[in-house]
Short mmCIF file of C-alpha atoms in Angstrom, two decimals:
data_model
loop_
_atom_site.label_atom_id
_atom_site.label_comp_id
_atom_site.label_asym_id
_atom_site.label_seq_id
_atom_site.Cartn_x
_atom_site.Cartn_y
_atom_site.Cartn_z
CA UNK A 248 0.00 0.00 0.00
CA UNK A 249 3.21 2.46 0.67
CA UNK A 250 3.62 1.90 -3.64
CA UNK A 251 0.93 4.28 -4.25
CA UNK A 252 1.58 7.22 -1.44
CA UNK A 253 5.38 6.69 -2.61
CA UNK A 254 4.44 7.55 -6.48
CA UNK A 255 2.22 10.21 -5.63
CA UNK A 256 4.99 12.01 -3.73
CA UNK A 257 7.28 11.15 -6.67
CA UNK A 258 4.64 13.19 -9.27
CA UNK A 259 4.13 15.56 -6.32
CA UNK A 260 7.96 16.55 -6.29
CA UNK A 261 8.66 16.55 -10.44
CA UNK A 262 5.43 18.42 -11.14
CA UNK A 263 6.70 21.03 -8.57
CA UNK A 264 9.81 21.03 -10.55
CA UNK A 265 8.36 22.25 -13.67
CA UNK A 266 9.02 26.23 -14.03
CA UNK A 267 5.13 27.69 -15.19
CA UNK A 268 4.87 28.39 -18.83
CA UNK A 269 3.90 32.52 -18.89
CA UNK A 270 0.52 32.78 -20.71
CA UNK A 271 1.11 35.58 -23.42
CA UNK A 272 -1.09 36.87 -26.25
CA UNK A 273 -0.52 38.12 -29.62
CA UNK A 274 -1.89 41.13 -31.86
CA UNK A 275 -1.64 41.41 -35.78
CA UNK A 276 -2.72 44.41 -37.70
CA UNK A 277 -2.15 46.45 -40.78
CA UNK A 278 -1.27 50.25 -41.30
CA UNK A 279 -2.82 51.64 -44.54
CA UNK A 280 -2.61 55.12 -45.79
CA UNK A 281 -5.81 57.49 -46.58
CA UNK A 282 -6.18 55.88 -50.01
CA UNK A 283 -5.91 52.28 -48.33
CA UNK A 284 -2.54 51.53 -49.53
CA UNK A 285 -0.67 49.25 -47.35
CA UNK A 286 2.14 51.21 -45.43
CA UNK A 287 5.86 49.48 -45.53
CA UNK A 288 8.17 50.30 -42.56
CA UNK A 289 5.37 51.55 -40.43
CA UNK A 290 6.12 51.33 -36.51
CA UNK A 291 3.72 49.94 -34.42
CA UNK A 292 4.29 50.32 -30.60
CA UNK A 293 2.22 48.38 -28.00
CA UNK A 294 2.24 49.86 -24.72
CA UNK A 295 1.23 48.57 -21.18
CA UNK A 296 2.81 49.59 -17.49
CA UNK A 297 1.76 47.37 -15.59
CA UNK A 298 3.25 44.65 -17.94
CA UNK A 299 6.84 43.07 -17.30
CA UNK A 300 7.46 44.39 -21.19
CA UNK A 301 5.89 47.49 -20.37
CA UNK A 302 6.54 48.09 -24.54
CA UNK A 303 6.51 45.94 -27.66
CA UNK A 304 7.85 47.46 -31.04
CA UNK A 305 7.12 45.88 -34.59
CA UNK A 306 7.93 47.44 -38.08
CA UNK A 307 5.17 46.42 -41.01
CA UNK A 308 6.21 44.66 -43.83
CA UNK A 309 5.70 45.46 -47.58
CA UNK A 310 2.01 44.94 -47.18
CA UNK A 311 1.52 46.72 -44.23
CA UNK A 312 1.47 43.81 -41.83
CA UNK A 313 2.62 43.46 -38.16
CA UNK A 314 2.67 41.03 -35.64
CA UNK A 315 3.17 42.03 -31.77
CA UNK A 316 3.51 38.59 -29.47
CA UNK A 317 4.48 38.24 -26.03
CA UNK A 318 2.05 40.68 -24.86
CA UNK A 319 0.74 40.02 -21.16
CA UNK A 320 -3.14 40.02 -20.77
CA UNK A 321 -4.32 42.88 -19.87
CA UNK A 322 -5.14 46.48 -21.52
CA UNK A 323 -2.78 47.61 -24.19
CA UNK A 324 -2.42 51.11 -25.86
CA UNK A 325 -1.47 50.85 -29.48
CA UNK A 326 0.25 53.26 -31.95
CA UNK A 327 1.25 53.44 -35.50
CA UNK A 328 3.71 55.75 -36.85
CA UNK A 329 5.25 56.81 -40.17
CA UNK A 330 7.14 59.31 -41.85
CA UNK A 331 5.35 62.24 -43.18
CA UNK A 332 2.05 60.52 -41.47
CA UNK A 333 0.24 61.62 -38.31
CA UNK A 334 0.31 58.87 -35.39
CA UNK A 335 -2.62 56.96 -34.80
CA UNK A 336 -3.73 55.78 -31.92
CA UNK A 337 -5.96 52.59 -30.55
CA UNK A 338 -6.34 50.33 -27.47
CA UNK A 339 -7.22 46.80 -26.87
CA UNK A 340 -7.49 43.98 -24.37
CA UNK A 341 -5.47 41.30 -25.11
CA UNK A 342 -5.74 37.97 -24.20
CA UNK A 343 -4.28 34.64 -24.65
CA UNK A 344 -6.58 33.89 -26.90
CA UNK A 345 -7.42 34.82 -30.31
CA UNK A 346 -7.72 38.53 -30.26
CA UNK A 347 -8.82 41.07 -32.85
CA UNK A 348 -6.64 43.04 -35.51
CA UNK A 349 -5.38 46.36 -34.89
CA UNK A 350 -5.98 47.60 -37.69
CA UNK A 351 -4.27 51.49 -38.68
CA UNK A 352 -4.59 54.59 -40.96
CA UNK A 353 -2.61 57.10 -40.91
CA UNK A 354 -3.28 60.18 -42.78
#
C-alpha cells in the first residue's frame, strides 16, 4: 500500500519542478494610408505599465502587416507611426486567446 503514497509524492515533487509556462497573447494588424494603400516600414508600438514588457515594437512589412507577441493580458495602448504621417492611436485587451486586428490609418 506504501507503492501508491510513494508515487504520488514522486509526481508531487517533479510536477513542482516544472518552471510555469507565462501565458502571453498576440496582436496582428495592418497600417494603410488614406487611399488604403498598405504602409511598408510603419512602426507599431504596443504599450502597457503594468506589464513586465511594459513596450513591444514591430515594423510592417511590404504589405503593411505586423505582428506584436508576447504581450501580457491585460489592456494595451497601441500606436502606429510613419514618416510624413500623423500617429494613430488605438487600445485593446489582449488575451491569450485569439484577439482582434489592430488595424491602422494614418493620414
Amino acid at each position: 500500500m506504501r507503492r501508491p503514497a510513494a508515487f504520488v509524492a514522486l509526481f508531487l515533487l517533479v510536477l513542482s519542478s516544472v518552471p510555469a509556462v507565462a501565458q502571453t497573447g498576440r496582436v496582428t494588424g495592418t497600417v494603410r494610408d488614406s487611399n488604403g494603400q498598405p504602409v511598408r516600414g510603419a512602426t507599431v508600438t504596443a504599450r502597457n505599465e503594468a506589464a513586465p514588457s511594459a513596450s513591444v515594437t514591430a515594423v510592417t512589412d511590404d504589405r503593411g502587416r505586423c505582428s506584436l507577441s508576447g504581450l501580457e493580458p491585460g489592456a494595451w495602448a497601441f500606436a502606429a507611426t510613419a514618416p510624413g504621417f500623423i500617429t494613430t492611436r488605438g487600445g485593446t485587451e489582449v488575451t491569450t486567446r485569439s484577439n482582434p486586428p489592430m488595424d491602422f490609418r494614418l493620414e
